[in-house]
PDB file of N, CA and C in Angstrom:
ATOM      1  N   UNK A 571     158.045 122.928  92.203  1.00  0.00           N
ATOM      2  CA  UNK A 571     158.630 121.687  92.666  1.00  0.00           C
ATOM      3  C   UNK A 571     158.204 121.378  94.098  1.00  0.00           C
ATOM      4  N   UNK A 572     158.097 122.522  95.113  1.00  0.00           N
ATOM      5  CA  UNK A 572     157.459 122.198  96.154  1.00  0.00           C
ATOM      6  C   UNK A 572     155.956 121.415  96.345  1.00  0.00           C
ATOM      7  N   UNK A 573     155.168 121.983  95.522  1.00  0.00           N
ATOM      8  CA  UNK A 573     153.919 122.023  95.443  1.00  0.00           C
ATOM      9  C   UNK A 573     154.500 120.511  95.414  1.00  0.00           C
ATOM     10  N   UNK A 574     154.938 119.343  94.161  1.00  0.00           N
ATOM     11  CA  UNK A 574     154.176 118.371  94.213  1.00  0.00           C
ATOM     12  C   UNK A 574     155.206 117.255  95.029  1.00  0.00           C
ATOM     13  N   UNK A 575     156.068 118.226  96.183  1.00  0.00           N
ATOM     14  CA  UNK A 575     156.993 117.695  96.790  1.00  0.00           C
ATOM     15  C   UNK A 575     155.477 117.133  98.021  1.00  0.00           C
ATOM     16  N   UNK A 576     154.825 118.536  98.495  1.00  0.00           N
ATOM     17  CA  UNK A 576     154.331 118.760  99.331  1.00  0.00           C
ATOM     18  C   UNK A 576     153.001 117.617  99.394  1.00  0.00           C
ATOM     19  N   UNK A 577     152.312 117.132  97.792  1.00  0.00           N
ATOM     20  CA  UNK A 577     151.420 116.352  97.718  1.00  0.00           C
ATOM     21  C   UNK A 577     152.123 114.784  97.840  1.00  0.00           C
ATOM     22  N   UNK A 578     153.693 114.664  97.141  1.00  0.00           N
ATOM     23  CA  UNK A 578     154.194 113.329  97.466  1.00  0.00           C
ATOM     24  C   UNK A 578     154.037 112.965  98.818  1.00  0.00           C
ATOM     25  N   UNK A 579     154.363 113.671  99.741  1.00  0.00           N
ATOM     26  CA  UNK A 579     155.063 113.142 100.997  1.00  0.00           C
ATOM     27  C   UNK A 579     153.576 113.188 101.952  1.00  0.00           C
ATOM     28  N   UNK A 580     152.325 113.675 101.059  1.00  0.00           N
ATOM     29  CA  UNK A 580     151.202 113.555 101.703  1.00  0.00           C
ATOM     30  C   UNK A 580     150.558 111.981 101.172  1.00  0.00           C
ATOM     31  N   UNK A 581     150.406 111.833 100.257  1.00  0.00           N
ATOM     32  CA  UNK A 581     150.176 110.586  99.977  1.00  0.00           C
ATOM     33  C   UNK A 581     150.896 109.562 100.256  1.00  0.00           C
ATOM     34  N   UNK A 582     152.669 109.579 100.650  1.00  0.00           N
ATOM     35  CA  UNK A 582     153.303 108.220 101.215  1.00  0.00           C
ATOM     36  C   UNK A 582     153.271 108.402 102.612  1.00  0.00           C
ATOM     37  N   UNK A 583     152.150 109.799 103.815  1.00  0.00           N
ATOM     38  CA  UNK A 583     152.403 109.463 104.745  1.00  0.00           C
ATOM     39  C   UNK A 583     151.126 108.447 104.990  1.00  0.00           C
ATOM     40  N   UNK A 584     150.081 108.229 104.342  1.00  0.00           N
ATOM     41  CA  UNK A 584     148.943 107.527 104.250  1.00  0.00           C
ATOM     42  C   UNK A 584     149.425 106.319 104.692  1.00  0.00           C
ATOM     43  N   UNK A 585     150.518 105.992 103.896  1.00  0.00           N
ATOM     44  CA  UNK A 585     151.277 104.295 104.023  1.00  0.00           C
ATOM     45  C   UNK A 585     152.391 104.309 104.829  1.00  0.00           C
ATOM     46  N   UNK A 586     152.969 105.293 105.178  1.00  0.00           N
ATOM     47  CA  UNK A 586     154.690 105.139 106.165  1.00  0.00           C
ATOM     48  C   UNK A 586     154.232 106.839 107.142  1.00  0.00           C
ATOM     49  N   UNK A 587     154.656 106.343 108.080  1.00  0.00           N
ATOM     50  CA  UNK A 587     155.315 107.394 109.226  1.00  0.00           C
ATOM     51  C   UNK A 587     154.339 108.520 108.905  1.00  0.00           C
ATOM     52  N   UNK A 588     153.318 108.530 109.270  1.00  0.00           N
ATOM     53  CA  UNK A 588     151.666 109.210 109.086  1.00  0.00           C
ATOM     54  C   UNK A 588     152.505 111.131 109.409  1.00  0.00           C
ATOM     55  N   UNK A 589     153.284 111.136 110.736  1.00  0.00           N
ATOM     56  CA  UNK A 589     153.101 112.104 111.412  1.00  0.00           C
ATOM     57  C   UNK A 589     154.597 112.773 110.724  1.00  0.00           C
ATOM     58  N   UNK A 590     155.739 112.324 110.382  1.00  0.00           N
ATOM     59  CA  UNK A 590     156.692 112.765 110.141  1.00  0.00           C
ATOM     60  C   UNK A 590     156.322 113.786 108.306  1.00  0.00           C
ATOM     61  N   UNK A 591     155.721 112.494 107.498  1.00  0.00           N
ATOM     62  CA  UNK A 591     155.347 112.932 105.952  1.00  0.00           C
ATOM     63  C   UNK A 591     154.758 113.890 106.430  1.00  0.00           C
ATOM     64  N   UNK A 592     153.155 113.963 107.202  1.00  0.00           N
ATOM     65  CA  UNK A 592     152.206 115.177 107.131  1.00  0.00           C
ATOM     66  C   UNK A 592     152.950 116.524 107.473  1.00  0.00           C
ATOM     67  N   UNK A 593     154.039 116.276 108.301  1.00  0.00           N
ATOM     68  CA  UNK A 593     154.415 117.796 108.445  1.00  0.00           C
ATOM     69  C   UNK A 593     155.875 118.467 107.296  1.00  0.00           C
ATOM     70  N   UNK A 594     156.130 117.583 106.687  1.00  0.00           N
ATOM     71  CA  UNK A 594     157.198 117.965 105.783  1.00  0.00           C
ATOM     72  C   UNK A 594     155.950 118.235 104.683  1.00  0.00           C
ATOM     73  N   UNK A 595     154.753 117.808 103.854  1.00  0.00           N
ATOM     74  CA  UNK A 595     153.798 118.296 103.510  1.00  0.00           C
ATOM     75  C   UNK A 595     153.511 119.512 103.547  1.00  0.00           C
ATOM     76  N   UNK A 596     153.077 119.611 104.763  1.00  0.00           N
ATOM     77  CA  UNK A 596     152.660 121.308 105.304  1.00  0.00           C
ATOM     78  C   UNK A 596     154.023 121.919 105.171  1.00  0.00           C
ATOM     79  N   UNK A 597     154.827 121.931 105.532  1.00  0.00           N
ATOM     80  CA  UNK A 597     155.859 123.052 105.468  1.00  0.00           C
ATOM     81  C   UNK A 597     156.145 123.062 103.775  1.00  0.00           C
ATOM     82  N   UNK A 598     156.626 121.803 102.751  1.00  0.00           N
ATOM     83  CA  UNK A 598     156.342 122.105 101.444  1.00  0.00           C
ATOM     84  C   UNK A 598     155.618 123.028 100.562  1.00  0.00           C
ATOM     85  N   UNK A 599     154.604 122.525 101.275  1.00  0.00           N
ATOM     86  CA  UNK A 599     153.225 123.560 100.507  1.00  0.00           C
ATOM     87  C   UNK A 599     153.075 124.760 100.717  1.00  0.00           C
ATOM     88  N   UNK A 600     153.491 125.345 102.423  1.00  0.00           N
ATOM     89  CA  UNK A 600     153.396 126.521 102.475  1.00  0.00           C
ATOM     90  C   UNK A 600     154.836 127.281 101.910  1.00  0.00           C
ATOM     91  N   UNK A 601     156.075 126.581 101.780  1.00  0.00           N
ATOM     92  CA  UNK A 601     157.151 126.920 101.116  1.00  0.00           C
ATOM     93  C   UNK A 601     156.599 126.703  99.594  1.00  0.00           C
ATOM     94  N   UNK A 602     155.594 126.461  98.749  1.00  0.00           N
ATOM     95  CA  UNK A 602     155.468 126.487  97.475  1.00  0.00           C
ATOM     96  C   UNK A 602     154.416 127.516  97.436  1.00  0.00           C
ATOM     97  N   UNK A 603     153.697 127.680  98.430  1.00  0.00           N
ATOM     98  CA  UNK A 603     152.522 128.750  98.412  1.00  0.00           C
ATOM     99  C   UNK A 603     153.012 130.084  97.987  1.00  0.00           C
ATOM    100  N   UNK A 604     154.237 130.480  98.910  1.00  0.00           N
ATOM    101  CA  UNK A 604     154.739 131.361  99.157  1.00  0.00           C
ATOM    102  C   UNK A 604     155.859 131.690  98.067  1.00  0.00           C
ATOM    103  N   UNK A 605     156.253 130.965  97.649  1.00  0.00           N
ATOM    104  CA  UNK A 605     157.054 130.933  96.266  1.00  0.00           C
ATOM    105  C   UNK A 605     156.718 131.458  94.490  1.00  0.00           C
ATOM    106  N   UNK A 606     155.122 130.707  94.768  1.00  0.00           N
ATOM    107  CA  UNK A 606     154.172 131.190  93.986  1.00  0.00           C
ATOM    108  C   UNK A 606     153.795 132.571  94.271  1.00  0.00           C
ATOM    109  N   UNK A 607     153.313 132.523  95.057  1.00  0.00           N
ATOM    110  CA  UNK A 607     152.781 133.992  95.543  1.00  0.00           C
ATOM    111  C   UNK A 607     153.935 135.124  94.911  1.00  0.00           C
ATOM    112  N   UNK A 608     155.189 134.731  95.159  1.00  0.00           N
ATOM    113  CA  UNK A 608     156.048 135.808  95.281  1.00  0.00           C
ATOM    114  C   UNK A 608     156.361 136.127  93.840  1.00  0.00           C
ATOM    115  N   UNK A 609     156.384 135.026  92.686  1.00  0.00           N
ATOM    116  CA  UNK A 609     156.774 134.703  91.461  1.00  0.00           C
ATOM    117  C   UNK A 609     155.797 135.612  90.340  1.00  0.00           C
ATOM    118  N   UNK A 610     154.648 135.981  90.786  1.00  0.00           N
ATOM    119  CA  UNK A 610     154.032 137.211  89.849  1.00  0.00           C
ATOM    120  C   UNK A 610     153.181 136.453  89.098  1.00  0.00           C
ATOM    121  N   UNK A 611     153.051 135.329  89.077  1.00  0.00           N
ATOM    122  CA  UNK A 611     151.969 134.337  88.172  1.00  0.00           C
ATOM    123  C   UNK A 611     153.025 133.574  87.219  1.00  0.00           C
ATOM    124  N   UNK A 612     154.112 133.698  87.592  1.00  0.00           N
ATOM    125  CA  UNK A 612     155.463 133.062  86.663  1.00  0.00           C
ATOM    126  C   UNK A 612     155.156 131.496  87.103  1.00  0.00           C
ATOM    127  N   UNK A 613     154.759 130.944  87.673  1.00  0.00           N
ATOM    128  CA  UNK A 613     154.825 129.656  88.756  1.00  0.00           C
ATOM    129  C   UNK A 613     153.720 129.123  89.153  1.00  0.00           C
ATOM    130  N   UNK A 614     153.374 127.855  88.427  1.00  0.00           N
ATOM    131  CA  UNK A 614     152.321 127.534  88.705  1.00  0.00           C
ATOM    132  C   UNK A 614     151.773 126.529  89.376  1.00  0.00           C
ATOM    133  N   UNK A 615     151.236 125.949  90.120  1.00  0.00           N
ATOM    134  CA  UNK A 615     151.102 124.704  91.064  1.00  0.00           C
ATOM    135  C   UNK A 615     149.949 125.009  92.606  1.00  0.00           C
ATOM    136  N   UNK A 616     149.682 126.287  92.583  1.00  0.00           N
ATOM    137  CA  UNK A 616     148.864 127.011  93.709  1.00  0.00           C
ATOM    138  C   UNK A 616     147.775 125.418  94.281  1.00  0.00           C
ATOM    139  N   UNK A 617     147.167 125.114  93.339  1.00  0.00           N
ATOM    140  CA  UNK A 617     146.287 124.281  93.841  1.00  0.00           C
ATOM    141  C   UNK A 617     147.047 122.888  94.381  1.00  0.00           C
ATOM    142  N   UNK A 618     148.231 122.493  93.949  1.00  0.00           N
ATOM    143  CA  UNK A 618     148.585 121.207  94.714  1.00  0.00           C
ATOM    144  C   UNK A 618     149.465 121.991  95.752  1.00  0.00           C
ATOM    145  N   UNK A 619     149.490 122.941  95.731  1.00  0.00           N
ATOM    146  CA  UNK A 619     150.100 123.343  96.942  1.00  0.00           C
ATOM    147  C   UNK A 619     149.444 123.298  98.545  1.00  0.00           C
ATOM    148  N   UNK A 620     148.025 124.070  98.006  1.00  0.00           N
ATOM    149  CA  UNK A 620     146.892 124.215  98.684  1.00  0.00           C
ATOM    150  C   UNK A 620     146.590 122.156  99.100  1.00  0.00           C
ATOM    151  N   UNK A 621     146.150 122.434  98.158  1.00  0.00           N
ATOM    152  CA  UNK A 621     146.262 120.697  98.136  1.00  0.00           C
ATOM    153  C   UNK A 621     146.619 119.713  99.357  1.00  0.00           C
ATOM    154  N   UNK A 622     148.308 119.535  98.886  1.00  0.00           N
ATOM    155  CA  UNK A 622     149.308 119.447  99.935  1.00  0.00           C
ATOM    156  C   UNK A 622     149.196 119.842 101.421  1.00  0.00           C
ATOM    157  N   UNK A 623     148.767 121.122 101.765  1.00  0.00           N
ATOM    158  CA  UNK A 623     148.878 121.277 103.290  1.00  0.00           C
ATOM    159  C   UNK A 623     147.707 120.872 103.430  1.00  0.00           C
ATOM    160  N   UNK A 624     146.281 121.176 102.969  1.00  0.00           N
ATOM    161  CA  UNK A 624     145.156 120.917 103.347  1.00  0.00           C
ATOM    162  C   UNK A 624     145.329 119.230 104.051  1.00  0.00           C
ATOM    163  N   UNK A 625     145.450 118.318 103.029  1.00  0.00           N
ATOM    164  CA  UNK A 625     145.463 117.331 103.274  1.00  0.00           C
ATOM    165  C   UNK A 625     146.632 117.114 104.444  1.00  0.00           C
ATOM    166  N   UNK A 626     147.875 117.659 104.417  1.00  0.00           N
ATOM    167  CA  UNK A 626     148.918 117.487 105.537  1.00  0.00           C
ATOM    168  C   UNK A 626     148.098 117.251 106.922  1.00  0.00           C
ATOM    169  N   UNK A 627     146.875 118.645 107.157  1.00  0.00           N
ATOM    170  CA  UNK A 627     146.554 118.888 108.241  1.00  0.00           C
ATOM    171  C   UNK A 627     145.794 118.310 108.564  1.00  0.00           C
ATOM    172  N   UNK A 628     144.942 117.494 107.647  1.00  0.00           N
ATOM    173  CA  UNK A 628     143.801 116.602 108.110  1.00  0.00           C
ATOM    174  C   UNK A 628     144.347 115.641 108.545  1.00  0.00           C
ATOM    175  N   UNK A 629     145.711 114.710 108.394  1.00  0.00           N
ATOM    176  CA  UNK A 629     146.077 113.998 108.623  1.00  0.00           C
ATOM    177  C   UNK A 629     146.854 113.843 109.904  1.00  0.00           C
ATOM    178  N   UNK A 630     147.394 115.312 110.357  1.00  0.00           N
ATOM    179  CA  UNK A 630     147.531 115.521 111.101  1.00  0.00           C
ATOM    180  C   UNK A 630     146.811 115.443 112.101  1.00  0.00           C
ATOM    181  N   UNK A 631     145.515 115.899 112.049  1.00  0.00           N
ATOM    182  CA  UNK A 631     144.151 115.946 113.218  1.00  0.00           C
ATOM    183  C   UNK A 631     143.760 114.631 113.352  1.00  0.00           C
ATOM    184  N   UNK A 632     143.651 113.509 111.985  1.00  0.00           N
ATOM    185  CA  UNK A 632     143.225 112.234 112.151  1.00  0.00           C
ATOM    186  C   UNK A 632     144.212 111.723 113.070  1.00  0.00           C
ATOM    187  N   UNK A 633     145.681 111.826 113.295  1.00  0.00           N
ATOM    188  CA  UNK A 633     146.483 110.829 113.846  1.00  0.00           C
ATOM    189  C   UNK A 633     146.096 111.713 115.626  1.00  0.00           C
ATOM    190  N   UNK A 634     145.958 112.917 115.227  1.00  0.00           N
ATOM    191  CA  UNK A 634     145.865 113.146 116.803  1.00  0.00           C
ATOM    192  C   UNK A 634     144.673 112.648 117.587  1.00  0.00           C
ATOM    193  N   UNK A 635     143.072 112.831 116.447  1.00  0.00           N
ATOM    194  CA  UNK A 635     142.154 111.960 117.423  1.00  0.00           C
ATOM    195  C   UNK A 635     142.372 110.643 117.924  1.00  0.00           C
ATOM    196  N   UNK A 636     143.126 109.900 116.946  1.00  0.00           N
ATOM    197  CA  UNK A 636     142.984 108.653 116.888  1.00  0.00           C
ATOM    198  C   UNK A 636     144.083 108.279 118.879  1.00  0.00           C
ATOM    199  N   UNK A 637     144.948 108.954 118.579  1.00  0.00           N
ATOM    200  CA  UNK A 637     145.791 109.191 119.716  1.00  0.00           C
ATOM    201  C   UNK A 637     145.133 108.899 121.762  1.00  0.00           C
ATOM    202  N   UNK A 638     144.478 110.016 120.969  1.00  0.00           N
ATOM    203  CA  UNK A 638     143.326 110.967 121.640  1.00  0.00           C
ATOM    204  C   UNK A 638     142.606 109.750 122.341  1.00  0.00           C
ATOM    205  N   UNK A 639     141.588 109.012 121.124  1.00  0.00           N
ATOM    206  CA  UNK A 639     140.520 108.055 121.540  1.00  0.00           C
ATOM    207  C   UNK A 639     140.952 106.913 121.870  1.00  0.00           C
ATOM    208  N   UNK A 640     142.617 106.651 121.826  1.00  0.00           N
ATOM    209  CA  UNK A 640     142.804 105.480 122.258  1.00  0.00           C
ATOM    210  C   UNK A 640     143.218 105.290 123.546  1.00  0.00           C
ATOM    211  N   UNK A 641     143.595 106.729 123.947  1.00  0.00           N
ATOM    212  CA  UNK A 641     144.114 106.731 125.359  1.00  0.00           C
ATOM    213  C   UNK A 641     142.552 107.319 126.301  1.00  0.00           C
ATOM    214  N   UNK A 642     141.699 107.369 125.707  1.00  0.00           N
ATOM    215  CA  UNK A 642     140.064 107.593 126.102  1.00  0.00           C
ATOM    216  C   UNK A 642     139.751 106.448 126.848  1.00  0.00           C
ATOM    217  N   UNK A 643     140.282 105.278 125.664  1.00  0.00           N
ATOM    218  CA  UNK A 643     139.581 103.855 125.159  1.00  0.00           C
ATOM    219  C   UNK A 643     140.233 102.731 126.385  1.00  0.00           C
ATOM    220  N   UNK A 644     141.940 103.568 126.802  1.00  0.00           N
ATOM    221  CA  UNK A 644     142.253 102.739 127.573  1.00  0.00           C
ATOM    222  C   UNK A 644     142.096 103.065 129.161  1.00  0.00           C
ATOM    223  N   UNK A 645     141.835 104.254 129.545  1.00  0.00           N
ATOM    224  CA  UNK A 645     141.579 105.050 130.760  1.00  0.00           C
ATOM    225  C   UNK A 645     139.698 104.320 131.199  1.00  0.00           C
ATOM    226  N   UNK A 646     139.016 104.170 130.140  1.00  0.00           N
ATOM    227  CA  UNK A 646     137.569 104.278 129.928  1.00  0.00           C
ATOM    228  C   UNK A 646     137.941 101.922 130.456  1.00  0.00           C
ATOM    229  N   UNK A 647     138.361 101.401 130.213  1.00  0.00           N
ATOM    230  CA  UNK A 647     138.444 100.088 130.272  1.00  0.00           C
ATOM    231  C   UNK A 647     139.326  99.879 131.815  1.00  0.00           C
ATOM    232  N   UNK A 648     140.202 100.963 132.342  1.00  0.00           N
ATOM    233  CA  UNK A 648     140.824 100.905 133.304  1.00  0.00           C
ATOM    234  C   UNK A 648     141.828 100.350 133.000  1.00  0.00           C
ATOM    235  N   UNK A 649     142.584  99.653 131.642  1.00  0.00           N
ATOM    236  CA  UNK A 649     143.911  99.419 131.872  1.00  0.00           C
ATOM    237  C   UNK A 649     144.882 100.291 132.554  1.00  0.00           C
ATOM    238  N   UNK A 650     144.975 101.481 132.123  1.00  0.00           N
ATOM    239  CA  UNK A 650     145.992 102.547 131.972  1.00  0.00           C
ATOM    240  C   UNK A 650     145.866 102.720 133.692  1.00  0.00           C
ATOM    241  N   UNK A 651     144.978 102.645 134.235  1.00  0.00           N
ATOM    242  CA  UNK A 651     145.162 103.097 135.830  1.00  0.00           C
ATOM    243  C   UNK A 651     145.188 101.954 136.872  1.00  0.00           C
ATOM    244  N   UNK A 652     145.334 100.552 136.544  1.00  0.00           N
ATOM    245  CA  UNK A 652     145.239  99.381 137.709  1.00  0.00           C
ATOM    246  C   UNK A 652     146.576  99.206 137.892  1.00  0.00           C
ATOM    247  N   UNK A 653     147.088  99.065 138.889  1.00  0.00           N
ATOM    248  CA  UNK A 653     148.398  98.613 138.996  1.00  0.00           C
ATOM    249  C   UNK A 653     148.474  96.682 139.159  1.00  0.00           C
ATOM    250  N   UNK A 654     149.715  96.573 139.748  1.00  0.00           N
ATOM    251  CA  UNK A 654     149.329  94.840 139.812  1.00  0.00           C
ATOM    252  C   UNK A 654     148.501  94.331 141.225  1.00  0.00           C
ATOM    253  N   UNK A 655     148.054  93.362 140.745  1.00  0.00           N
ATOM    254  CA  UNK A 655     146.659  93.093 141.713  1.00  0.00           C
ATOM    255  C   UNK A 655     147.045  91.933 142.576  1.00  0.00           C
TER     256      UNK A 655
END
């Protein structure tokens, strides 16, 4: 149930709240990883689990470059450092 908790909340962070979904994702998945793991092969879902965080974390890194290059983008144009003129 984790596993495709972990792939839902990766695919609706695509469309809503990028940074909140990706990390309830990752913690899902590694709470289904680990569930599996523990279950003896009783439990099956390993790959949307894997799945799930993989993608959590990319999404994670995308929202941070993007972060990243915009405060690049505004330092690099001089908004962020002119005061009033």
């Amino acid at each position: 149930m984790a596993a495709i908790v972990s792939l839902v909340f990766d695919i609706l962070g695509w469309f809503t709240a990028p940074v909140i979904c990706s990390i309830i994702a990752i913690v899902a998945g590694h709470r289904a990883h680990r569930e599996i793991a523990a279950s003896n092969g009783r439990l099956g879902g390993s790959g949307r689990a894997k799945a799930g965080m993989i993608m959590g974390y990319i999404q994670l890194a995308l929202v941070a470059f993007l972060c990243i290059l915009f405060f690049v983008i505004l330092l690099l144009t001089g908004i962020a450092g002119t005061g009033p003129r």
